[in-house]
Coordinates of C-alpha atoms in Angstrom, one line a residue:
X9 CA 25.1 5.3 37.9
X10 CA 26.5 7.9 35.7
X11 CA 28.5 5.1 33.9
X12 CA 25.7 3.3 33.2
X13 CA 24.1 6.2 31.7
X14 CA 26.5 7.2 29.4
X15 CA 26.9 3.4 28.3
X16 CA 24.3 3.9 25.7
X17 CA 25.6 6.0 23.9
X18 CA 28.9 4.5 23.4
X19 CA 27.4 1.2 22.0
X20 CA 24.9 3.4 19.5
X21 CA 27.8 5.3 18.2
X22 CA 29.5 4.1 15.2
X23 CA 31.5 4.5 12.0
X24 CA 34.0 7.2 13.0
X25 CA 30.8 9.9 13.1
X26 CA 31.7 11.8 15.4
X27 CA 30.2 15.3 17.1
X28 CA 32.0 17.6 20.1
X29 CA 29.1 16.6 22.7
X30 CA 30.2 13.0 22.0
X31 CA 33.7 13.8 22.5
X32 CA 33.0 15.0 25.5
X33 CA 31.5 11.8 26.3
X34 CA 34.4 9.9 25.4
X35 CA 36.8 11.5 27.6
X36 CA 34.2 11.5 30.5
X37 CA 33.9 7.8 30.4
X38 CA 37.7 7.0 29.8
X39 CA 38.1 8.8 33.4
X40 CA 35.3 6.8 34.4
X41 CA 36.0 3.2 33.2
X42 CA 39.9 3.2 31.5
X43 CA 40.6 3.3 28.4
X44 CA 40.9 -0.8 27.9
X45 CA 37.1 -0.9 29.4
X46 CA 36.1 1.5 26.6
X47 CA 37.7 -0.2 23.3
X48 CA 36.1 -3.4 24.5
X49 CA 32.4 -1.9 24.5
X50 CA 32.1 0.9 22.2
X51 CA 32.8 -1.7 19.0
X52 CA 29.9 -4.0 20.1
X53 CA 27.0 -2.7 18.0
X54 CA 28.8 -1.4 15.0
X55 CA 30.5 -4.6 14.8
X56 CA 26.8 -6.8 14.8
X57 CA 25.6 -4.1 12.5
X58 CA 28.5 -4.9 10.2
X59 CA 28.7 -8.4 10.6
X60 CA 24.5 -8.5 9.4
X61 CA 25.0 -5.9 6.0
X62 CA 28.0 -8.7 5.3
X63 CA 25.1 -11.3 4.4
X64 CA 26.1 -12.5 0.9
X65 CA 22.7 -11.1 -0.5
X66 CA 24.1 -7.7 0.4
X67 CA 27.6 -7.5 -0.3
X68 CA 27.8 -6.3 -3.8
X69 CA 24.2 -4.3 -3.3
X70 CA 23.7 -0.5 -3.3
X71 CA 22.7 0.7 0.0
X72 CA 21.1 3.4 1.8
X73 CA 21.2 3.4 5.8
X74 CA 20.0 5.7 8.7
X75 CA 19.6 5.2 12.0
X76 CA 19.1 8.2 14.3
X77 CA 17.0 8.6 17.7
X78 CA 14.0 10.0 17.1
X79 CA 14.5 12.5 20.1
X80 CA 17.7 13.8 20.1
X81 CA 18.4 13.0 16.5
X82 CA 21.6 11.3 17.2
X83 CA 23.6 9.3 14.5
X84 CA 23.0 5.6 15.8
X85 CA 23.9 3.9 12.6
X86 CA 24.6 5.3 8.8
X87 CA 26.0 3.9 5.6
X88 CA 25.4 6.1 2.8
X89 CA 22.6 7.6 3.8
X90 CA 22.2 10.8 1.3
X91 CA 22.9 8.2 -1.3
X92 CA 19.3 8.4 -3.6
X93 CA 17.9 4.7 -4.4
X94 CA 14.7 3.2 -5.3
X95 CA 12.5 3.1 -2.7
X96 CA 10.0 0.7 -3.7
X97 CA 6.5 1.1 -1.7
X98 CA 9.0 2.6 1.0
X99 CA 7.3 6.1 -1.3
X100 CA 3.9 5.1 0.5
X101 CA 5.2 6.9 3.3
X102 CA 5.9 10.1 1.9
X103 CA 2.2 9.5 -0.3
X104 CA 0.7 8.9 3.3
X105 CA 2.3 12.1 4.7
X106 CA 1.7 14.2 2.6
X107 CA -2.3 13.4 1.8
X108 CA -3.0 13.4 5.7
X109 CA -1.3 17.3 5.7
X110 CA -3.4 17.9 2.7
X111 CA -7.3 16.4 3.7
X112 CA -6.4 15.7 7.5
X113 CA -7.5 12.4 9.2
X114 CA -10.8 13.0 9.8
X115 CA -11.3 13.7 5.6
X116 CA -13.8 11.3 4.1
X117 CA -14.7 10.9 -0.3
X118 CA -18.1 11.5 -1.3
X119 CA -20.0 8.8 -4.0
X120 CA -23.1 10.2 -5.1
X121 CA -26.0 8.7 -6.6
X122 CA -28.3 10.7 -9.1
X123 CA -31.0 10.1 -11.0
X124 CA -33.3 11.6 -13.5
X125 CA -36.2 12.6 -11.2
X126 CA -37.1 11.2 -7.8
X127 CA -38.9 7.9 -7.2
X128 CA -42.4 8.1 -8.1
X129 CA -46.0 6.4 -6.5
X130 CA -44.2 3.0 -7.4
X131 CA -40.9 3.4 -6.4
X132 CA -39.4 4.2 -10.6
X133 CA -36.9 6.1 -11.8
X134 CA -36.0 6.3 -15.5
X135 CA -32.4 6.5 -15.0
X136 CA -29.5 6.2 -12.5
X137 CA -25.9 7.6 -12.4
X138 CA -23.3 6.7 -9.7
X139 CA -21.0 9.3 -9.4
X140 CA -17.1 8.7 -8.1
X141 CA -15.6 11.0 -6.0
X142 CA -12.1 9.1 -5.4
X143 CA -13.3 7.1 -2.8
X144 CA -10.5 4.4 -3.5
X145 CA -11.9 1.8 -0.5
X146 CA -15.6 0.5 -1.6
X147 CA -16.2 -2.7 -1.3
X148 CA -18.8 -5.6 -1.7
X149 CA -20.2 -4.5 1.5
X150 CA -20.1 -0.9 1.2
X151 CA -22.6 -1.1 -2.4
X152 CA -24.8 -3.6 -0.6
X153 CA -25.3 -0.7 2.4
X154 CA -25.5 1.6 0.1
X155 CA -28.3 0.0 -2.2
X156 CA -30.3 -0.8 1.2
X157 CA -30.1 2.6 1.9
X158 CA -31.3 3.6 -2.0
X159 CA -34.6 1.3 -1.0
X160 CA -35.1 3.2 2.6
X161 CA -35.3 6.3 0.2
X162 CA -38.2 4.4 -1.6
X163 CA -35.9 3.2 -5.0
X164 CA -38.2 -0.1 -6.5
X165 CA -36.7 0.5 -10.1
X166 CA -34.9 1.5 -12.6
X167 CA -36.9 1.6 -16.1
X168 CA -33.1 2.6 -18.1
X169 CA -29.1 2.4 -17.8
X170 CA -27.2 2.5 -14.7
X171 CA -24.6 4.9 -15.6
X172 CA -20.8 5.0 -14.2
X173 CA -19.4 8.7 -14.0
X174 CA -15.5 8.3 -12.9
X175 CA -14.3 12.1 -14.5
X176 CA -13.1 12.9 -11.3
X177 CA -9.9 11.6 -12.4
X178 CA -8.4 11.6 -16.0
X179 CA -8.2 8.2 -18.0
X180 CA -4.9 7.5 -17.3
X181 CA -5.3 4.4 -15.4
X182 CA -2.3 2.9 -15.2
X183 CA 1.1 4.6 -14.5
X184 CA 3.0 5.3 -18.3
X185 CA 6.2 4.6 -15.8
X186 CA 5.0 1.3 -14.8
X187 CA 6.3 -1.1 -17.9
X188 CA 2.9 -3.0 -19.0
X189 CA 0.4 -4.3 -16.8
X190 CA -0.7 -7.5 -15.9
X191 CA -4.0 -8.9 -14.8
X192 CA -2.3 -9.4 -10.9
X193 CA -4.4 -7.4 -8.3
X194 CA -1.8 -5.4 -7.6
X195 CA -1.9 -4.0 -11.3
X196 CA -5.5 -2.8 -10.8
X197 CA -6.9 0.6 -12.5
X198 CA -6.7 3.9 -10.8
X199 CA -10.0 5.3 -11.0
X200 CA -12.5 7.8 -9.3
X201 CA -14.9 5.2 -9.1
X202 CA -13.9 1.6 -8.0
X203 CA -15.1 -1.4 -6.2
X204 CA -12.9 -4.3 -4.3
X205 CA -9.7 -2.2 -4.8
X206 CA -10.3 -2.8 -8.4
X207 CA -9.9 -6.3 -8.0
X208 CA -11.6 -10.1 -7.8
X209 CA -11.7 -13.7 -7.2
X210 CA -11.3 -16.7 -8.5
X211 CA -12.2 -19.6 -6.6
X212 CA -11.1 -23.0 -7.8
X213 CA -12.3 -25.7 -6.2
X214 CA -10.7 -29.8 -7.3
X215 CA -13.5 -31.8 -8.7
X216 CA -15.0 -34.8 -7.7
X217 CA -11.8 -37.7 -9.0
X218 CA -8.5 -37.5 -11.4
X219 CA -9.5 -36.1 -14.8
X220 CA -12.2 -34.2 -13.7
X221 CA -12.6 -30.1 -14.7
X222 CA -11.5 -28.0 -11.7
X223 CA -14.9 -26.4 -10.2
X224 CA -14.4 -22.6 -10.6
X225 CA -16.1 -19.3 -9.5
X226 CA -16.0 -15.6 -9.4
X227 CA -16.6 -13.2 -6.3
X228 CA -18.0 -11.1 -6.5
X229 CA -20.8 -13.4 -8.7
X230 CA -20.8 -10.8 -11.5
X231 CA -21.6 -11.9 -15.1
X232 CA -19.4 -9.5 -17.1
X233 CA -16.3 -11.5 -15.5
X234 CA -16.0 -14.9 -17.8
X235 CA -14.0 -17.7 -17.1
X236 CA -13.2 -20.3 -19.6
X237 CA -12.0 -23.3 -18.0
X238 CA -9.4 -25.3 -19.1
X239 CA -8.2 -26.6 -15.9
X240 CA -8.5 -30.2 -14.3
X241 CA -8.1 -32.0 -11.4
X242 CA -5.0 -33.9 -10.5
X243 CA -4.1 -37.6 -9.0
X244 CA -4.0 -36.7 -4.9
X245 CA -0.1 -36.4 -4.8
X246 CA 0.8 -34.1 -7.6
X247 CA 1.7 -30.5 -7.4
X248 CA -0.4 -28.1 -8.5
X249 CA 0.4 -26.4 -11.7
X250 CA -2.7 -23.8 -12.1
X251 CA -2.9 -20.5 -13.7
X252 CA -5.0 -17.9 -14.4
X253 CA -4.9 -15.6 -17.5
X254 CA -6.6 -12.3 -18.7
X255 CA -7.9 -14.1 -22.0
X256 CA -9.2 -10.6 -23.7
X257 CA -12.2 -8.4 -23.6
X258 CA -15.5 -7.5 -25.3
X259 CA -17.8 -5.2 -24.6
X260 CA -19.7 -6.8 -22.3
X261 CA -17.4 -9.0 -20.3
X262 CA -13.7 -9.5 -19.3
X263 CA -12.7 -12.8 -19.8
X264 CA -10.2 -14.8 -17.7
X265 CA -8.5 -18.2 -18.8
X266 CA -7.6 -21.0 -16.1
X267 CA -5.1 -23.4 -16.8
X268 CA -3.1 -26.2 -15.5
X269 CA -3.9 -29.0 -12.4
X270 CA -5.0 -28.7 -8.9
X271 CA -5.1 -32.1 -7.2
X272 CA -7.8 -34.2 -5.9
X273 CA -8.3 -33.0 -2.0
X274 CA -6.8 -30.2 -2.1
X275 CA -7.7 -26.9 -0.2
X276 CA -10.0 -24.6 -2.4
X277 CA -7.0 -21.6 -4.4
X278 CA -8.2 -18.0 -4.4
X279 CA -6.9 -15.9 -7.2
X280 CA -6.7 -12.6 -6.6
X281 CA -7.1 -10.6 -10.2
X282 CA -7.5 -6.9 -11.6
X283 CA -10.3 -5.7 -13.7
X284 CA -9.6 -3.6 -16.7
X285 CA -12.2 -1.2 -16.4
X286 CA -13.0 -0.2 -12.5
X287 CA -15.8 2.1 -13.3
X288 CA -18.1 -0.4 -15.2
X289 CA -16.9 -3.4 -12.7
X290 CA -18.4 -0.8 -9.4
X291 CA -21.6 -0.9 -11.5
X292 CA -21.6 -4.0 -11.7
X293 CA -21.5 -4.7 -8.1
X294 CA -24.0 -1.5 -7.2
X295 CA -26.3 -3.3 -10.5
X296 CA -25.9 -6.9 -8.0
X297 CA -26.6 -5.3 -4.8
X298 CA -29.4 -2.9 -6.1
X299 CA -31.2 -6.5 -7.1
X300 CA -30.3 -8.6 -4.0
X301 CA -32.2 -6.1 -1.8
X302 CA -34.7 -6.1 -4.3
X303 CA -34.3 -3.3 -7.0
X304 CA -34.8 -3.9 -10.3
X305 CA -32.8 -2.5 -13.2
X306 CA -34.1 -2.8 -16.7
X307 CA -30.8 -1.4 -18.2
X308 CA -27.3 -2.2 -18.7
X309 CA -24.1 -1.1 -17.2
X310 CA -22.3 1.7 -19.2
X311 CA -20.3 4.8 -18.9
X312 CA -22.1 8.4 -19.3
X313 CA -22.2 11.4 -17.1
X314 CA -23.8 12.1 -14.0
X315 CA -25.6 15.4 -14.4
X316 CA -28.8 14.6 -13.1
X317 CA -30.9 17.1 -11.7
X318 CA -31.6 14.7 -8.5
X319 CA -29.4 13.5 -5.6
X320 CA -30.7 10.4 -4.5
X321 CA -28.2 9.4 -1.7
X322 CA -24.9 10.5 -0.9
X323 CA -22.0 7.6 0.5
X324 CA -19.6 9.5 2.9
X325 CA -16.8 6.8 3.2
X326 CA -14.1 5.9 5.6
X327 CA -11.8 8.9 6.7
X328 CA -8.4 9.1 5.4
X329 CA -7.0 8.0 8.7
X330 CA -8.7 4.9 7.7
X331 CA -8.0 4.0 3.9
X332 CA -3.7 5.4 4.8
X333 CA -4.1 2.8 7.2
X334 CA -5.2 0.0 5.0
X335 CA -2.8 0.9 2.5
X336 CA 0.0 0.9 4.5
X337 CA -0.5 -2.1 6.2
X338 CA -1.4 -4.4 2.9
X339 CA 1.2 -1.8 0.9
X340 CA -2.3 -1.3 -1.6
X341 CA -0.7 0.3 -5.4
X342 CA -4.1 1.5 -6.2
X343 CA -5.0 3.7 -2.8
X344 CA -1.7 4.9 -3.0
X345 CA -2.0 6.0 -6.2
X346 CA -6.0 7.0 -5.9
X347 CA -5.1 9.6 -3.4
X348 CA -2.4 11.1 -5.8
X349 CA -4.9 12.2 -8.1
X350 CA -7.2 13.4 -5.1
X351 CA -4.6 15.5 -4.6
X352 CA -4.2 17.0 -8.1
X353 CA -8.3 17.7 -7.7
X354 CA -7.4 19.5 -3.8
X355 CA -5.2 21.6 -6.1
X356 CA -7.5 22.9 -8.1
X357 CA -6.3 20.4 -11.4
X358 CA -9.9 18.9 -12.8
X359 CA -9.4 15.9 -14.0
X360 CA -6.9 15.0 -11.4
X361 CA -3.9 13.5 -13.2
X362 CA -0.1 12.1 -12.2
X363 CA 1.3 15.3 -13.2
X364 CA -0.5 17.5 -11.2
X365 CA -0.9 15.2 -8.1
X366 CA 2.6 14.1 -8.2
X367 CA 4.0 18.1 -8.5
X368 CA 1.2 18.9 -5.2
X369 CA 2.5 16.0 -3.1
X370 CA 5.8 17.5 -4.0
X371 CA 5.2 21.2 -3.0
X372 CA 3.4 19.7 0.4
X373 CA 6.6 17.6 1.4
X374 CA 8.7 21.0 0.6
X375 CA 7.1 23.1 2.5
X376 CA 7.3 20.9 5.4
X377 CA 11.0 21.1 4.3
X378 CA 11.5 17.6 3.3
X379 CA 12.8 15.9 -0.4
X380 CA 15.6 18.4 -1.6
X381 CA 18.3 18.2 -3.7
X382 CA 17.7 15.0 -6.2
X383 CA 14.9 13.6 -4.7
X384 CA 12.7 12.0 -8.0
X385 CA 8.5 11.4 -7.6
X386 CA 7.4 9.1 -10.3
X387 CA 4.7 7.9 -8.7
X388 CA 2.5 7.2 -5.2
X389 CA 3.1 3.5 -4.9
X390 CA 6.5 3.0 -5.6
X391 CA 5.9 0.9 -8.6
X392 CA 8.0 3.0 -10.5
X393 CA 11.5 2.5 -11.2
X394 CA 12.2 6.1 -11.5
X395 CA 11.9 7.3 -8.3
X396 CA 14.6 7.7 -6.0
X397 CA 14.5 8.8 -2.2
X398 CA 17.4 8.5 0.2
X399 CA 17.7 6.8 3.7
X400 CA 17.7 10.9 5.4
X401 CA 15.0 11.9 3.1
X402 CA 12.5 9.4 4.6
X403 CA 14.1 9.7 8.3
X404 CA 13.1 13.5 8.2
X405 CA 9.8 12.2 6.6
X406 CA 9.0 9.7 9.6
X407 CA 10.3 12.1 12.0
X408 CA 8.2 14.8 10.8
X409 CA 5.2 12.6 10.7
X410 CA 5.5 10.9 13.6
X411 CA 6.2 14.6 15.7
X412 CA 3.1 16.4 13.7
X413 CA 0.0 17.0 16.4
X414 CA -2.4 16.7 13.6
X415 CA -1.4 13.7 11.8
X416 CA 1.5 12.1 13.9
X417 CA -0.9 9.5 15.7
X418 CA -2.9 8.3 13.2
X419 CA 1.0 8.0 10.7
X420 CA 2.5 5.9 13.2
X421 CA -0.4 3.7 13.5
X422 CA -0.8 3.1 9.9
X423 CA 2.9 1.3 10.1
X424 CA 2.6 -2.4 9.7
X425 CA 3.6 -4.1 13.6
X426 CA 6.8 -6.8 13.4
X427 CA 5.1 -9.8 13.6
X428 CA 1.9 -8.6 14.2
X429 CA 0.0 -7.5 11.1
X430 CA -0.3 -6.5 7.1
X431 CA 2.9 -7.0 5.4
X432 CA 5.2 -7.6 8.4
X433 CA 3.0 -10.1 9.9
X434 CA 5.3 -12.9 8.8
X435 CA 8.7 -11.2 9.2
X436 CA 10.7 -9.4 12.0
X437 CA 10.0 -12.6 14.4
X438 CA 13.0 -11.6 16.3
X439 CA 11.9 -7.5 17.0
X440 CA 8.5 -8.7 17.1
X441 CA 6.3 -5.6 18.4
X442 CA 9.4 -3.4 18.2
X443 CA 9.1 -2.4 15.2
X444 CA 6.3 -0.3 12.9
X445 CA 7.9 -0.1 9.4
X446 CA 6.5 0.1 5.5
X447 CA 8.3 -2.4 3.5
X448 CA 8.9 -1.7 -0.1
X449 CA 9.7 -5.2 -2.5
X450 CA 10.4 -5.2 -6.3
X451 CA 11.8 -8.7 -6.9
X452 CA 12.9 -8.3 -10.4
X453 CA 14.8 -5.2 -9.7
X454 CA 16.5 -6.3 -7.0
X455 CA 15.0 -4.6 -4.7
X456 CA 13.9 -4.5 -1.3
X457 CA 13.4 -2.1 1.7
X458 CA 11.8 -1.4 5.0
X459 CA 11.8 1.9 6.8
X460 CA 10.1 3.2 10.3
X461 CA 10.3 3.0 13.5
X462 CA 11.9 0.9 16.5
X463 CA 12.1 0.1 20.1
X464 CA 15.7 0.2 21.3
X465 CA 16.9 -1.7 24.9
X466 CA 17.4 1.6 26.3
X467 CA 13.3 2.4 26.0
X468 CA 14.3 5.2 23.6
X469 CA 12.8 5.1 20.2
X470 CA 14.4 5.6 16.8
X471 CA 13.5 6.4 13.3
X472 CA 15.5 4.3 10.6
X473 CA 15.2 3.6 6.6
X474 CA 17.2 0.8 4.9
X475 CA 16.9 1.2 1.2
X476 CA 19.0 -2.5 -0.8
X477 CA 19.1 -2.3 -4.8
X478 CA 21.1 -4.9 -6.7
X479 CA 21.1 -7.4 -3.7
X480 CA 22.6 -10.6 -4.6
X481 CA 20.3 -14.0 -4.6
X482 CA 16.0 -14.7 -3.8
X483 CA 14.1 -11.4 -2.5
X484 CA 13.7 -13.5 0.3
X485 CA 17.7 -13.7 1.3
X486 CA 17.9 -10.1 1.3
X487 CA 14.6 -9.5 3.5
X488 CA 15.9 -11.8 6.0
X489 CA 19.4 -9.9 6.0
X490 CA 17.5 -6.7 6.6
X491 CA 15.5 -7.6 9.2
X492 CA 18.9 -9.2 10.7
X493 CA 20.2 -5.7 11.1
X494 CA 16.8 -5.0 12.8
X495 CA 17.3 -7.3 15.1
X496 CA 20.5 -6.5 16.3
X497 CA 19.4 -2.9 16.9
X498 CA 16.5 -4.3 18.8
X499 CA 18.3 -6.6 20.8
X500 CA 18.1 -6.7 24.5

C-alpha cells in the first residue's frame, strides 16, 4: 500500500523540477520498487505531456504552462510558466475575480426610471427618463417586466420624449486598444445603459423559389434598425454565400445591408449584430415594451439627463454571481468590460472610465497579492493585444479564487464544464466533466488559451493555465492540441 501511494507522485513529477520532499520520495520508492521499476514509471506522464505540445500547430509557438495541485501546490507539469503572453479572454478570470472581491456575489445594478411628476387621474406623465446604472445583462424580457411593472404603478402615457441617461459611464465605448470595430456582436458598445448585450438579430428566411428575395427580420422588431435587402434565394444545392453589413447611420436608424444567397429549403440564418449606440437601442426596446402592455408614448427616443424629481420604479437586476456567470460561460466582451467601469465608479471615478477601472481591478488583484512584476491590464475582455499575464499569474488567480469563502463557490461555478456547457460545450470530449476552464481565442493573432481547473485519476484536483501565441495552422488545430494535453492529464 505505501507503494501505491507514493506512485502518484512519481508519474505527476516532471521536467527535472525537483524539491528535497520529492527527493526523499525518490529514494523511498527506489528501496521499495528497484531502481529499473522506477525509470520505467516516472517518464510516463511527462513523456504523453511532451508527445501532445509536439503537435505541429505548436512547435514553433510561444508558450506558457502550469500545472500544479491545487492542495499541496505541487509542480505537476510546467514549461515556461513566468513567461508573460497574451491571454486572450483567459483575462476574464482575473476581471471575474476581482469584481466578485469588489461588489460580492450577492451585488445587484440598479436601472431607475424617472419622470417629471407622478401619473395623474388618467395614468399621464409629461416625460420619462430611464436611467443606467451598469446593469450590463437586460434583456428583451427584463424591459417587458419592467414596463408591466410601470403600468401596476398606474403609467397609461407618456405626452413627451423617452429619455436615455447612460453618464454612469464615460463615452468611450469601445476600447482605443481594440483596432476598429466591427458590426459583430462581440464588438458591441460598453455602456451604462444597454439592452440584449448590446446586440441583435437578423433573421433570414429563403423565399418561396430560385430568384426570389431572401425574407428577412429583425429581433427585437425595432424600427430604428433598417435592413436593405439585397439578398436572394438560391437553387436547393448551392452553398450559401450571405452577408450582413453595417451599411451607415442617421439619426434615426442604423442601417444594416444583407447580401449574397441562401438556398431554397434551407434552415432559417440568425445573425447575431452590434448596435452602435446601446443607450438609444435600450429605449428603443423599453419604447416597444412600454406599448405592447399598453403604454403610449407620444415622443421619440433621445439622449438627455435623468434628473427628474420622481422615481417611478426601480429595476434591481441579477446579482453579480449571476451576470460573472454568464460571462464566463459565453466568454461575453461587453459584461466583461461593463463591470470594468463599475469598478472605476466603486472607486469613487464618476464617469467610470478604462483608466480608472483598469488601475482599481489592478490594486484589488495586488492586494490579494497577485499580477507582479510585468503583468500588463489593457483591458477586461481580453480583446486587447496588449495585455500579457503568465501561466503562474492566473494559477495564483484560480487558486485564490477558488480557496476564497466569499467568492470561491460562485468563481468555480462560473467556469465553463468540458463538454457540458458555454464555450467548452463542444470541446474537451475526452475530460468531459473534468474540467472547468475559461477559454481565451484570437484567431488572427494566433492565439489561443484555456485555463482552470481539473479532475486528475488520483481524485485530487489541480489548477492549470496553458497560454499558445504564434501557433502554427487553423485556430482549430491548436485548440485540439491543447485540449490533447488536457486529456492526457485527465486520463484514467
Amino acid at each position: 500500500m505505501p507503494t501505491l501511494l507514493l506512485l502518484p507522485v512519481f508519474d505527476g513529477r516532471l521536467r527535472g523540477r525537483t524539491s528535497r520532499r520529492f527527493g526523499c520520495g525518490l529514494m523511498l520508492s527506489a528501496a521499495l520498487l528497484g531502481v529499473s521499476s522506477l525509470a520505467n514509471a516516472r517518464p510516463l506522464l511527462g513523456e504523453r505531456l511532451d508527445a501532445a505540445l509536439r503537435h505541429p500547430a505548436l512547435r514553433a509557438a510561444q508558450l506558457s504552462i502550469l500545472v500544479e495541485d491545487e492542495k499541496t501546490e505541487q509542480v505537476i507539469y510546467e514549461r515556461d510558466p513566468e513567461k508573460r503572453l497574451i491571454p486572450a479572454s483567459n483575462m476574464k478570470i482575473m476581471t471575474a475575480l476581482a469584481a466578485l472581491e469588489t461588489f460580492g456575489p450577492s451585488h445587484r445594478f440598479s436601472t431607475r426610471i424617472l419622470t417629471d411628476r407622478a401619473p395623474n387621474a388618467s395614468g399621464t406623465v409629461g416625460r420619462l427618463a430611464v436611467l443606467g446604472g451598469g446593469d450590463p445583462v437586460l434583456n428583451s424580457e427584463d424591459w417587458w417586466r419592467l414596463a408591466a411593472d410601470l403600468r401596476r404603478r398606474g403609467l397609461r402615457r407618456v405626452e413627451g420624449d423617452l429619455l436615455v441617461d447612460d453618464s454612469l459611464f464615460d463615452r468611450e465605448y469601445w476600447h482605443p486598444q481594440w483596432k476598429g470595430r466591427s458590426a459583430r456582436a462581440y464588438h458591441a458598445p460598453v455602456s451604462a445603459l444597454t439592452a440584449n448585450y448590446g446586440a441583435f438579430f437578423i433573421a433570414i428566411q429563403p423565399g418561396m423559389a430560385a430568384g426570389d428575395p431572401v425574407r428577412v427580420a429583425v429581433d427585437p422588431p425595432i424600427s430604428s434598425l433598417q435592413i436593405v435587402n439585397r439578398a436572394v434565394t438560391g437553387p436547393p444545392q448551392s452553398s450559401p454565400t450571405l452577408s450582413v453589413q453595417r451599411g451607415g447611420q442617421s439619426a434615426q436608424a442604423e442601417i444594416f445591408t444583407v447580401t449574397g444567397r441562401l438556398p431554397a429549403a434551407d434552415e432559417p440564418d440568425f445573425v447575431p449584430r452590434s448596435v452602435q449606440d446601446a443607450a438609444l437601442y435600450a429605449g428603443a426596446v423599453l419604447k416597444l415594451q412600454l406599448e405592447a402592455v399598453g403604454i403610449q408614448v407620444g415622443g421619440s427616443v433621445r439622449r438627455g439627463s435623468a434628473n427628474l424629481p420622481h422615481v417611478l420604479a426601480t429595476h434591481e437586476g441579477r446579482s453579480l454571481a449571476e451576470i460573472v456567470r454568464l460571462f464566463m460561460k459565453y466568454s461575453n466582451n461587453a459584461m466583461a468590460e461593463s463591470l470594468v467601469k463599475s469598478m472605476a465608479v466603486k472607486a469613487g471615478q464618476r464617469p467610470g472610465t478604462w483608466p480608472a477601472g483598469l488601475a482599481a481591478m489592478r490594486a484589488k488583484l495586488s492586494k490579494l497579492r497577485l499580477l507582479g512584476t510585468g503583468a500588463v491590464l489593457a483591458d477586461g475582455s481580453g480583446l486587447s493585444t496588449d495585455n500579457r499575464l503568465s501561466a503562474r499569474m492566473l494559477v495564483d488567480a484560480l487558486r485564490v479564487g477558488g480557496r476564497s469563502f466569499g467568492i470561491g463557490p460562485e468563481f468555480v461555478s462560473a467556469f465553463p464544464i468540458s463538454s457540458r456547457d458555454g464555450t467548452l460545450e463542444n470541446r474537451t470530449a475526452r475530460s468531459a466533466d473534468l474540467v472547468r476552464a475559461k477559454t481565451g481565442l484570437l484567431s488572427d493573432q494566433r492565439v489561443t488559451a484555456l485555463s482552470g481547473y481539473m479532475l486528475r485519476p488520483d481524485g485530487d484536483v489541480a489548477v492549470f493555465s496553458i497560454l499558445v501565441n504564434g501557433h502554427a495552422g487553423r485556430s482549430k488545430s491548436a485548440m485540439d492540441a491543447v485540449d490533447r494535453f488536457v486529456a492526457e492529464l485527465t486520463r484514467r
